[in-house]
CSV table of C-alpha atoms in Angstrom, one decimal:
chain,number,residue,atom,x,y,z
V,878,UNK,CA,106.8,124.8,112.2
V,879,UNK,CA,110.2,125.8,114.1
V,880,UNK,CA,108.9,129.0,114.2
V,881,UNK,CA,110.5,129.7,118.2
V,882,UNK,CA,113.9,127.7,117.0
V,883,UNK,CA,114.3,130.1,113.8
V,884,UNK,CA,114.0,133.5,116.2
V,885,UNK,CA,116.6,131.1,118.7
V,886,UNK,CA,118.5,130.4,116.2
V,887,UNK,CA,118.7,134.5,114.7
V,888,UNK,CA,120.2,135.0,117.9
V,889,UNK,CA,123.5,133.2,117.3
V,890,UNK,CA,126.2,135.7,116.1
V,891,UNK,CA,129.7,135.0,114.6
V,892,UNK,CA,131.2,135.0,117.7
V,893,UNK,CA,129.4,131.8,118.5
V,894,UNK,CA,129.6,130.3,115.7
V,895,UNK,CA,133.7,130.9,115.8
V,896,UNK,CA,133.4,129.5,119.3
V,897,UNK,CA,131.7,126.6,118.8
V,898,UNK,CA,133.7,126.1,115.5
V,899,UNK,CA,137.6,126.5,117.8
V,900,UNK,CA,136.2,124.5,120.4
V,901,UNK,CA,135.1,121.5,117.7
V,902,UNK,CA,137.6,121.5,115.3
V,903,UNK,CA,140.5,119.1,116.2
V,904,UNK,CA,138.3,116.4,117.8
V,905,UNK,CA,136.3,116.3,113.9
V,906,UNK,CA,139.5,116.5,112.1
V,907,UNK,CA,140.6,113.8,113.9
V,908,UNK,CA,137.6,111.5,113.5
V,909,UNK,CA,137.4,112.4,110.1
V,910,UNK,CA,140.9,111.1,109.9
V,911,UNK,CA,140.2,108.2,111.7
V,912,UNK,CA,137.6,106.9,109.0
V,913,UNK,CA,140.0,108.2,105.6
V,914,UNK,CA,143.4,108.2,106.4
V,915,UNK,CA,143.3,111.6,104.1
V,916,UNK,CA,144.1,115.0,105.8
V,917,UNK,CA,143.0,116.6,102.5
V,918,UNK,CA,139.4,114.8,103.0
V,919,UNK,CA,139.6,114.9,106.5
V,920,UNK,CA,139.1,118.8,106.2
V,921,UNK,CA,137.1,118.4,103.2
V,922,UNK,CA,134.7,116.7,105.2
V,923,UNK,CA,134.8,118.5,108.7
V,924,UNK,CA,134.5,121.7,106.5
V,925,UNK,CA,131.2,120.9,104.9
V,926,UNK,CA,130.4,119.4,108.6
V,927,UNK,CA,130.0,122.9,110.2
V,928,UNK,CA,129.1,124.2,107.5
V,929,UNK,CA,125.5,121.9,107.8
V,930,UNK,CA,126.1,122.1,111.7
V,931,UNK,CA,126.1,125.9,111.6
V,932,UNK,CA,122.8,125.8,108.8
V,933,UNK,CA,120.9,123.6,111.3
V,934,UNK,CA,121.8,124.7,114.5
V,935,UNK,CA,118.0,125.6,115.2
V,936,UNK,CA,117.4,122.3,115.7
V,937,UNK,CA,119.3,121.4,118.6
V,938,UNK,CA,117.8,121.4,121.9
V,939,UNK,CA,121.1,121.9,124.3
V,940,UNK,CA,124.1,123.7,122.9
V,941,UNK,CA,126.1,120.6,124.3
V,942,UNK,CA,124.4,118.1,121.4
V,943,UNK,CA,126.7,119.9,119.0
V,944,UNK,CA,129.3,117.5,119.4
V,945,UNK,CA,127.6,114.7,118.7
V,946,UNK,CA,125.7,116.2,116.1
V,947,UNK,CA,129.3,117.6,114.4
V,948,UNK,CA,129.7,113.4,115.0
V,949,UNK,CA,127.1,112.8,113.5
V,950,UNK,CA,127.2,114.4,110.2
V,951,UNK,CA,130.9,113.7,110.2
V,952,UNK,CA,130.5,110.3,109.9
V,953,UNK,CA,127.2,110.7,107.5
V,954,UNK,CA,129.5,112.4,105.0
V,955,UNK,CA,132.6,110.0,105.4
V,956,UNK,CA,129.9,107.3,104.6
V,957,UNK,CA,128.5,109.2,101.6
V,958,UNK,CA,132.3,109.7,100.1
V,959,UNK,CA,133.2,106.3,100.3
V,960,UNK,CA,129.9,105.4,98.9
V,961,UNK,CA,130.3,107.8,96.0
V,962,UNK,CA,134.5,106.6,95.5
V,963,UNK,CA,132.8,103.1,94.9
V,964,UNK,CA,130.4,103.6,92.7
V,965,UNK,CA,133.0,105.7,91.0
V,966,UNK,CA,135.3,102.0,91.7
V,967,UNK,CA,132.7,99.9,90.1
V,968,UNK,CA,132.2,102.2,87.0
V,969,UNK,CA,136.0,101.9,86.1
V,970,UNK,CA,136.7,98.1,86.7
V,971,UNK,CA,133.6,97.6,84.0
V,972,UNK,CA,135.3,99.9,81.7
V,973,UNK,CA,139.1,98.8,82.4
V,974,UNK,CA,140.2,95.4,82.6
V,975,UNK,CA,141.5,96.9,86.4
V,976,UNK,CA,144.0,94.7,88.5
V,977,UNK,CA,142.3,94.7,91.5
V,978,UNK,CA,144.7,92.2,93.2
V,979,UNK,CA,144.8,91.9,96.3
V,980,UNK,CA,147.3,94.0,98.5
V,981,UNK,CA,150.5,92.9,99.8
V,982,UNK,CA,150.7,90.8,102.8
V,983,UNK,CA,150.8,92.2,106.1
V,984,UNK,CA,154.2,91.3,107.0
V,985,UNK,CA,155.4,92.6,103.9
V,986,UNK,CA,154.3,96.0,105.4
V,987,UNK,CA,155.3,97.8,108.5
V,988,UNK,CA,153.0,97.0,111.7
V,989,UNK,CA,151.3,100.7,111.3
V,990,UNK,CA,150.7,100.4,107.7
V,991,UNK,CA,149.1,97.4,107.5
V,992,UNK,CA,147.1,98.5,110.5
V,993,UNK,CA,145.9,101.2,108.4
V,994,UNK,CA,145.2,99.1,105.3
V,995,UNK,CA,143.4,96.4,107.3
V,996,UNK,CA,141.4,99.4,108.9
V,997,UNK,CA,140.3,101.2,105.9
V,998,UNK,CA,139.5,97.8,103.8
V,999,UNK,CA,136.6,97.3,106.7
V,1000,UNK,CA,133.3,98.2,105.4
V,1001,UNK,CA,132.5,101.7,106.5
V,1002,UNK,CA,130.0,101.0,109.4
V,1003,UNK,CA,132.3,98.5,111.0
V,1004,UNK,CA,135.4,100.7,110.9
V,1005,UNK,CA,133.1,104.0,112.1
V,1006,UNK,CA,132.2,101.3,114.9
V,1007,UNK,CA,136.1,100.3,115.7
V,1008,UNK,CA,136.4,104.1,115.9
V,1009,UNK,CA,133.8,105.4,117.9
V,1010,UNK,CA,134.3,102.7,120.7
V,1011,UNK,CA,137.5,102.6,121.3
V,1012,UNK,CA,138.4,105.9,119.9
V,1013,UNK,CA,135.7,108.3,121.1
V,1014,UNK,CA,134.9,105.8,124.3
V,1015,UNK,CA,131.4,105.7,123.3
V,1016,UNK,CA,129.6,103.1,125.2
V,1017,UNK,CA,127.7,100.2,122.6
V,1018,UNK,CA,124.4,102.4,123.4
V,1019,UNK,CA,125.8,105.5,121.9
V,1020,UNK,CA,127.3,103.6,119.1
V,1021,UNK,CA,124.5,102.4,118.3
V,1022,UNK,CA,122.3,105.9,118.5
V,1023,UNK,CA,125.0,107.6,116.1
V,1024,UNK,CA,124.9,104.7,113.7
V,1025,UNK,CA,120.8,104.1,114.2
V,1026,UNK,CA,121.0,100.7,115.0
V,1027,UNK,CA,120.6,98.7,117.7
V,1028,UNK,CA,123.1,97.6,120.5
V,1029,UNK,CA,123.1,94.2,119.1
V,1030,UNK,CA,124.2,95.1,115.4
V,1031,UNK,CA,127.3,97.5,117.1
V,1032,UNK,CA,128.1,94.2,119.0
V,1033,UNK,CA,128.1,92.2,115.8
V,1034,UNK,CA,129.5,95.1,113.6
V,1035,UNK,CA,132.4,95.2,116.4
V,1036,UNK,CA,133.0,91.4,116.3
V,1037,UNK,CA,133.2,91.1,112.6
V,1038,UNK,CA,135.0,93.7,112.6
V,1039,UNK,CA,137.6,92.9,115.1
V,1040,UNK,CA,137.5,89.1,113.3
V,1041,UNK,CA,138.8,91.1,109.7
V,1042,UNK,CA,141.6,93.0,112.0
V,1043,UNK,CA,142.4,89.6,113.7
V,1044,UNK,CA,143.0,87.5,110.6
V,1045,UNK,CA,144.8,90.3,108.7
V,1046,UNK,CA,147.2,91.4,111.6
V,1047,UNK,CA,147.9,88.2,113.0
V,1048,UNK,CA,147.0,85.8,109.7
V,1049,UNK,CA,143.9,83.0,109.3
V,1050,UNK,CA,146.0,80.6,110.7
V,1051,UNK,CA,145.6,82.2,114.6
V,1052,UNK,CA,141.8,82.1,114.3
G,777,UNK,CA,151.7,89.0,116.6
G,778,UNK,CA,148.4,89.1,119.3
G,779,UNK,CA,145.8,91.8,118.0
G,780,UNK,CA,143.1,93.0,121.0
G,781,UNK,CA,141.1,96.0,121.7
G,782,UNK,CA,144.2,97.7,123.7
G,783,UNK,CA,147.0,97.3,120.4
G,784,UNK,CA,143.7,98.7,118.3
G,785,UNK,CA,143.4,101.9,121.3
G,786,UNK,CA,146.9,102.3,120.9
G,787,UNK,CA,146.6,102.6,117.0
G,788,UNK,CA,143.8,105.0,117.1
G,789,UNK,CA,145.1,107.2,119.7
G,790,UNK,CA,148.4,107.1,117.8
G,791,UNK,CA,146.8,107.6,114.2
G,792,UNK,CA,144.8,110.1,115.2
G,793,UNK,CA,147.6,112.2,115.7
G,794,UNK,CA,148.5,112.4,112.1
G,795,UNK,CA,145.3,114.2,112.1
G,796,UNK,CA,145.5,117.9,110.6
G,797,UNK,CA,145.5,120.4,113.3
G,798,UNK,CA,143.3,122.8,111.6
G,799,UNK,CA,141.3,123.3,108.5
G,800,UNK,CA,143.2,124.9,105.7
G,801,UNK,CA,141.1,127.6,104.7
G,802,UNK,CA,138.3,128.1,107.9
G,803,UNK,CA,137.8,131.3,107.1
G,804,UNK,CA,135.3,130.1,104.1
G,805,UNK,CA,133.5,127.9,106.6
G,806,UNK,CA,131.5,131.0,107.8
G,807,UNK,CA,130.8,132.2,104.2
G,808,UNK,CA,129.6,128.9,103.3
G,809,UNK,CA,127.3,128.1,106.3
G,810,UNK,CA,125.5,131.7,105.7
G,811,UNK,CA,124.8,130.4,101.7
G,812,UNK,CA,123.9,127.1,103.2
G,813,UNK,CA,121.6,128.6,105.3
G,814,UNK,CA,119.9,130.4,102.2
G,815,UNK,CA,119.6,127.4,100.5
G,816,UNK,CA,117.8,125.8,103.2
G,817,UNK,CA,115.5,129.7,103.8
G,818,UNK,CA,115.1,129.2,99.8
G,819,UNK,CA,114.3,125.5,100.1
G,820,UNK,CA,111.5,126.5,102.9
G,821,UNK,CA,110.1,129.6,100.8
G,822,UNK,CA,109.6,127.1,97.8
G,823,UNK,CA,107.4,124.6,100.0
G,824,UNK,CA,105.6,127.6,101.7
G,825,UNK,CA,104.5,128.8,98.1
G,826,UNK,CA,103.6,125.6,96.9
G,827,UNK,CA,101.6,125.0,99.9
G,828,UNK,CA,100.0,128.0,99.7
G,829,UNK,CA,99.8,128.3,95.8
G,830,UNK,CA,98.7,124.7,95.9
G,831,UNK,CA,96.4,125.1,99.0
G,832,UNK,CA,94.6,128.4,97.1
G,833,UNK,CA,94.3,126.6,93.4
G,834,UNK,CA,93.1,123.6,94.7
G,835,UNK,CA,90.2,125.6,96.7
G,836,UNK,CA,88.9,127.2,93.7
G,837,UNK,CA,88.8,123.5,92.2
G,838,UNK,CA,86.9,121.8,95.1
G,839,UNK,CA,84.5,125.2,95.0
G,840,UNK,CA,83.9,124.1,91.5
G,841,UNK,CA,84.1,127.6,90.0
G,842,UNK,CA,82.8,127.8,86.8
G,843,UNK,CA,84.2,131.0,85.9
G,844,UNK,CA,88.0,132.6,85.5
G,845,UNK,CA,89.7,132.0,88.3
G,846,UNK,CA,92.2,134.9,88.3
G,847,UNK,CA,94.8,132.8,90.1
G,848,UNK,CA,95.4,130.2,87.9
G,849,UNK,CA,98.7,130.2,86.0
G,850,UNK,CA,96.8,130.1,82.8
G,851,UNK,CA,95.8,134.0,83.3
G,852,UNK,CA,99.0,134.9,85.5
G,853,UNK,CA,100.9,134.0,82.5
G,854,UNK,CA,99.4,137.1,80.5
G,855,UNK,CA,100.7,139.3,83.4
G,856,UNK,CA,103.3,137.8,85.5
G,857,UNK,CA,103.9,139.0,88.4
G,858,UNK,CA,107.0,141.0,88.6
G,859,UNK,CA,109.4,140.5,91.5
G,860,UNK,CA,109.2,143.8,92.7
G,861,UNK,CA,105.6,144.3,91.9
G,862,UNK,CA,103.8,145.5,95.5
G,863,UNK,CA,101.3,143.4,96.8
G,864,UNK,CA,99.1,146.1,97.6
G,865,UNK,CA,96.4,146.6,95.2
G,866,UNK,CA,96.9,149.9,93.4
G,867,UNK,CA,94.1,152.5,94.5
G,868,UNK,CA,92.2,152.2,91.3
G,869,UNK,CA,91.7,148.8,91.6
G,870,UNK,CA,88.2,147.4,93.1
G,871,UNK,CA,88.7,145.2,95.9
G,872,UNK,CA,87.7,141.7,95.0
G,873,UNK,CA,84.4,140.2,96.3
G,874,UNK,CA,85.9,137.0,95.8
G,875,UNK,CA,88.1,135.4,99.1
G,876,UNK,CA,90.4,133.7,96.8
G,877,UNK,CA,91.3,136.7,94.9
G,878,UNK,CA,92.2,138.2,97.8
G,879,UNK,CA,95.5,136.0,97.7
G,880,UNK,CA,98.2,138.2,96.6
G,881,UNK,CA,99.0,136.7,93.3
G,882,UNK,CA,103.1,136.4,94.2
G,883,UNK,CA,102.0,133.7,96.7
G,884,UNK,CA,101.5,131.5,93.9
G,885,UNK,CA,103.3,129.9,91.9
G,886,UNK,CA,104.6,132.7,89.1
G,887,UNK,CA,102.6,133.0,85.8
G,888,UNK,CA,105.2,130.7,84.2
G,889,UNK,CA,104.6,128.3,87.0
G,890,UNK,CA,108.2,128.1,88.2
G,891,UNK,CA,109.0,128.9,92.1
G,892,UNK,CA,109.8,132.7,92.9
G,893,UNK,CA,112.4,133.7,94.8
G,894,UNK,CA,111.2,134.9,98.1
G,895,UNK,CA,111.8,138.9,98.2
G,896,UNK,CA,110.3,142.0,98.3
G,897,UNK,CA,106.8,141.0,96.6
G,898,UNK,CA,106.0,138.6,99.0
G,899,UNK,CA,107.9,139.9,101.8
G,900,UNK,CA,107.4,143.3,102.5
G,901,UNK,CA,109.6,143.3,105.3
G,902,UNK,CA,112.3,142.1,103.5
G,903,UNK,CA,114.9,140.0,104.2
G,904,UNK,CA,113.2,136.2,104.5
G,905,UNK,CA,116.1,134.8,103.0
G,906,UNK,CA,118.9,136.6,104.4
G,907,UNK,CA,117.5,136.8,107.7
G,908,UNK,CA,115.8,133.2,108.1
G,909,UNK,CA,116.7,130.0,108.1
G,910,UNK,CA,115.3,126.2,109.0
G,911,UNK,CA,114.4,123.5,110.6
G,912,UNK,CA,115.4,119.9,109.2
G,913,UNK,CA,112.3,119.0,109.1
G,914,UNK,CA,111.6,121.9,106.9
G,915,UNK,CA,114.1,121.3,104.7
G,916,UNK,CA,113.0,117.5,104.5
G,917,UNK,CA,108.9,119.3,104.1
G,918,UNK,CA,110.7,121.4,101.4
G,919,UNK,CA,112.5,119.1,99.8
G,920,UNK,CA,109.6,116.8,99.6
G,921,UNK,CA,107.1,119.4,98.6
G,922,UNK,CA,109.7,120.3,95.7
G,923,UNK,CA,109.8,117.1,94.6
G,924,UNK,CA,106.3,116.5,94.1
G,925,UNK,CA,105.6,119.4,92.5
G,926,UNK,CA,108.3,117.5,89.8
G,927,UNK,CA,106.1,114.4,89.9
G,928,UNK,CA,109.7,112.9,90.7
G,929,UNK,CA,110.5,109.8,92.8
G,930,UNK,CA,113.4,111.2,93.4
G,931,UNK,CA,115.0,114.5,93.5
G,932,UNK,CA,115.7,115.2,89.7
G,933,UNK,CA,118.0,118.7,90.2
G,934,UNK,CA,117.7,119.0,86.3
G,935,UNK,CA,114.1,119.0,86.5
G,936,UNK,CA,113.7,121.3,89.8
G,937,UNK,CA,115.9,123.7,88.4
G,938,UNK,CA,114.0,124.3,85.3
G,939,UNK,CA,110.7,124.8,88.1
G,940,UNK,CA,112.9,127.4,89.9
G,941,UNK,CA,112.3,131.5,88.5
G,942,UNK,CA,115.6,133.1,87.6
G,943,UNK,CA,115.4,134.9,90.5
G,944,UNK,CA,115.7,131.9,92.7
G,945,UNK,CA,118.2,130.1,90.3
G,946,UNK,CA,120.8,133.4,90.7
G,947,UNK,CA,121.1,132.7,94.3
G,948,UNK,CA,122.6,129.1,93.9
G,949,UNK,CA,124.7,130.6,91.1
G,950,UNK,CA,125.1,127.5,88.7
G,951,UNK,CA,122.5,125.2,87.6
G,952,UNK,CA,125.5,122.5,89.0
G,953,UNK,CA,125.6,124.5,92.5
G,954,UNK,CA,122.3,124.0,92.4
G,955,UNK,CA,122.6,119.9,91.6
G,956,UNK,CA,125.7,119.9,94.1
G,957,UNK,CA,123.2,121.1,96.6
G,958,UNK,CA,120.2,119.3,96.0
G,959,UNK,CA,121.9,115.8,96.2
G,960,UNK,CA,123.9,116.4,99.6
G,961,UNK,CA,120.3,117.4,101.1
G,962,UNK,CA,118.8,115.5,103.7
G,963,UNK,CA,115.5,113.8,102.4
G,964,UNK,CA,113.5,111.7,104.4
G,965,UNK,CA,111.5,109.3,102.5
G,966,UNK,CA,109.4,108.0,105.4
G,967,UNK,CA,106.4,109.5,105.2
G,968,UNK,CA,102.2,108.1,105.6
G,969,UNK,CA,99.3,109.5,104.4
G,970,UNK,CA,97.8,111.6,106.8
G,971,UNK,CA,93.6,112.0,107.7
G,972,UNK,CA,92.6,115.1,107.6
G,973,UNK,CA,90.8,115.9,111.0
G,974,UNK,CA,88.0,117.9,112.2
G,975,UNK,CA,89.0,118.6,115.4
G,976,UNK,CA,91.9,121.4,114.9
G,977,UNK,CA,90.4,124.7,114.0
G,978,UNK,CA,92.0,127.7,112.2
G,979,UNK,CA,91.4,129.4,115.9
G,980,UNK,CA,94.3,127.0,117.1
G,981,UNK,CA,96.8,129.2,115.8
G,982,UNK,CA,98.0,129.0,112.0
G,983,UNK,CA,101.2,127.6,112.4
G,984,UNK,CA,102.0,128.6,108.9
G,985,UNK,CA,100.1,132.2,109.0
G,986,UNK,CA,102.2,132.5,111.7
G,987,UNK,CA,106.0,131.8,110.0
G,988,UNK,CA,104.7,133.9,106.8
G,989,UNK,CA,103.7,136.6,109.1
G,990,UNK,CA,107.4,136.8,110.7
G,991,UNK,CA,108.9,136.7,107.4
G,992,UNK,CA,106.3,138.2,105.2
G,993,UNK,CA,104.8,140.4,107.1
G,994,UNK,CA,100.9,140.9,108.6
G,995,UNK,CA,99.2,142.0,105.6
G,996,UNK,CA,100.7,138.8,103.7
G,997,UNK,CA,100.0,136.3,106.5
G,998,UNK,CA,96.4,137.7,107.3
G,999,UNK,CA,95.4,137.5,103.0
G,1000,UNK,CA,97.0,134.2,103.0
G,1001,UNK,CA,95.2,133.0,106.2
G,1002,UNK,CA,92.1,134.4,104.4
G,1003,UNK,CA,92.5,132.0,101.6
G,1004,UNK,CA,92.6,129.5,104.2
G,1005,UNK,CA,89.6,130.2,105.5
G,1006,UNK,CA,87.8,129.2,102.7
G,1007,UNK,CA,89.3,125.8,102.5
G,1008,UNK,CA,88.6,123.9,105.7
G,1009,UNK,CA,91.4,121.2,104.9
G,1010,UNK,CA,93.6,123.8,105.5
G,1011,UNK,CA,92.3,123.8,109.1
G,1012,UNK,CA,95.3,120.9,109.3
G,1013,UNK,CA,97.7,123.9,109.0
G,1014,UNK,CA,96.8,125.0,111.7
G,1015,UNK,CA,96.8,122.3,114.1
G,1016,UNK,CA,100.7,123.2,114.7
G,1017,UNK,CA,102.1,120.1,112.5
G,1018,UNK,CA,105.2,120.7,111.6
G,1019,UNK,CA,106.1,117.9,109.2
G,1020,UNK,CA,102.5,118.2,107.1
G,1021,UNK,CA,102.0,119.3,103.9
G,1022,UNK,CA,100.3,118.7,100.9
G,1023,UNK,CA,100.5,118.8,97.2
G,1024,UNK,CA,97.8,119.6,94.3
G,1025,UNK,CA,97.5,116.7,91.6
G,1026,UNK,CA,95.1,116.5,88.9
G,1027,UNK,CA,93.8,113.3,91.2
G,1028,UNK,CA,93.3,115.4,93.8
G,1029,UNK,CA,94.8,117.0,97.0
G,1030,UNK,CA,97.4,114.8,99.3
G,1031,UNK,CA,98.3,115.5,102.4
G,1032,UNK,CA,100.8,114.0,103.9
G,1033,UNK,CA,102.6,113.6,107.1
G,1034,UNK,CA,106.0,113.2,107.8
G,1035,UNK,CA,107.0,110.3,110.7
């Protein structure tokens, strides 16, 4: 029973909270971004973030695992809205004869927007992976530990991942 | 055009800059993390009086008492317990011979069987919800505990809402606040039976005397402990798990132990 974290974690004012909050702020709006392409979600998402940071801060050991645990949660509620969106997805195209073509080429688009289209038509885990290695810098080890996976699935989540961006970007016929 | 890791840096580090600079209302994010943090204090209370409510009915089961058990919903139900009702016995009641009856009856489970809000009647200190919070694995414990008690694979919010006393169901505002809340919870469903041992002893420290007595104060911890006492699987309390609990069945009592 967290008996010694609950009287720790009693000591934690406003003041900290508000610092931890100003200090964490950009670097979660920005990953939260990264995964939606939605500002408006973006700080949906990085609200309810602290807001289950700050509600389980007991529970961290060092003051400096709030990042990654602000990652963390980030990312586990990025997954859970896209989930949600397509359930949602599925539940309409049943209903509605939905066009559900496919989007316009890449070349028909500027280099940035199809970027962004060929990012966000990944599946979730292999964009959060695109993202947290060569946005964040975190090394496949870390990867994996925020995804709970092992080095090898980051390596192959990277790779199919980096395949999808190659053949939209660039078209099948370079592979 | 070539696509490699640097053009997809280059990307990132440029996109990433589209970012919003700030949230556009923070000032809620305080607000909400203080009612998040009662949620998870309320999610805790509930386990903590199931466990104990549990723990106490299923004693006076396994002592196969053939009379009244006074702690039984059955015979709450003709008085409930009122929220602000002291746990003190009233000078011109007898003290009870009994250990079980020693349990202050707000531990339980109310006399209409539905989780209490943990205030003044069990906490005579006050303040267990405004004042405390938890522990994921508490929450998870909680969570898991409520959902027993609701015989429910899964967490059913309809179903755990009706088990919740007004009291408690004020605090979350809306019966969909309440649903909102229960489905973004963390539940771990991992979990393995767990063998009760012999080897930890009450003497070991109650781990769970000791969170009801910072929240609920000496008195309540010491009659709760006492009820304990006189049900040696509770001795697994004790041993400083943080992650057990059990739940009361009409099969029996489960304990269980989360990984």
């Amino acid at each position: 029973m967290g008996v010694s974290s609950i009287s720790q974690r009693a000591k934690l004012g406003k003041a900290d909270l508000a610092e931890l909050y100003t200090r964490h702020e950009a670097g979660a709006l920005r990953l939260a971004y990264l995964l939606t392409r939605d500002p408006h979600l973006a700080q949906d998402i990085v609200q309810d973030a602290f807001v289950r940071a700050f509600g389980r801060l007991g529970h961290l050991r060092h003051a400096d695992a709030f990042n990654s645990y602000l990652r963390n949660i980030v990312i586990n509620l990025t997954r859970d809205h896209f989930r949600h969106r397509e359930v949602e997805r599925l539940a309409v195209e049943r209903e509605t004869s939905f066009d559900h073509s496919a989007p316009p080429p890449a070349e028909q688009m500027d280099e940035r927007d199809a970027m962004w289209g060929a990012m966000l038509s990944l599946p979730h885990r292999q964009r959060t992976v695109l993202v947290l290695r060569y946005y964040e810098d975190l090394t496949e080890a870390q990867t994996a530990e925020v995804l709970d996976c092992s080095i090898s699935a980051v390596k192959s989540l990277a790779s199919r991942a980096m395949k999808s961006l190659r053949t939209t970007m660039e078209g099948p016929h370079d592979l | 055009m070539t696509f490699d890791e640097h053009k997809l840096r280059g990307f990132l580090s440029q996109a990433a800059d589209e970012a919003p600079d700030a949230i556009a209302d923070s000032s809620r994010i305080l607000r909400r993390a203080r009612r998040y943090q009662l949620f998870l204090g309320a999610t805790a209370f509930a386990a903590v009086s199931i466990l104990v409510g549990g723990g106490v009915l299923a004693a006076g089961s396994l002592r196969g008492d053939d009379g009244p058990n006074p702690l039984v919903p059955a015979q709450a139900s003709e008085s409930p317990a009122s929220p602000s009702q002291s746990l003190e016995p009233s000078p011109s009641e007898e003290p009870s011979p009994q250990p079980s009856q020693s349990v202050p009856e707000s531990a339980l489970l109310t006399g209409n069987g539905r989780i209490p809000l943990g205030d003044v009647s069990l906490c005579p200190n006050g303040d267990l919800l405004e004042s405390q919070s938890t522990t994921e694995d508490e929450v998870i414990s909680a969570s898991r505990a409520v959902l027993e008690s609701a015989n429910a694979p899964e967490p059913d919010s309809a179903r755990l809402w009706t088990l919740l006393d007004p009291a408690l169901q004020a605090a979350y505002g809306s019966e969909e606040q309440f649903a909102e809340t229960i489905s973004s919870a963390s539940l771990d469903k991992a979990f393995r039976e767990w063998e009760v041992s012999d080897s930890v002893t009450l003497d070991a420290g109650p781990v769970l005397g000791q969170f009801i007595s910072d929240t609920c104060g000496q008195a309540v911890a010491e009659s709760i402990v006492m009820g304990q006492a006189y049900f040696p699987e509770f001795d697994g309390l004790s041993g400083g798990s943080a992650q057990l609990y059990f739940t009361v069945r009409e099969s029996g009592l489960r304990f269980w132990l989360l990984d």
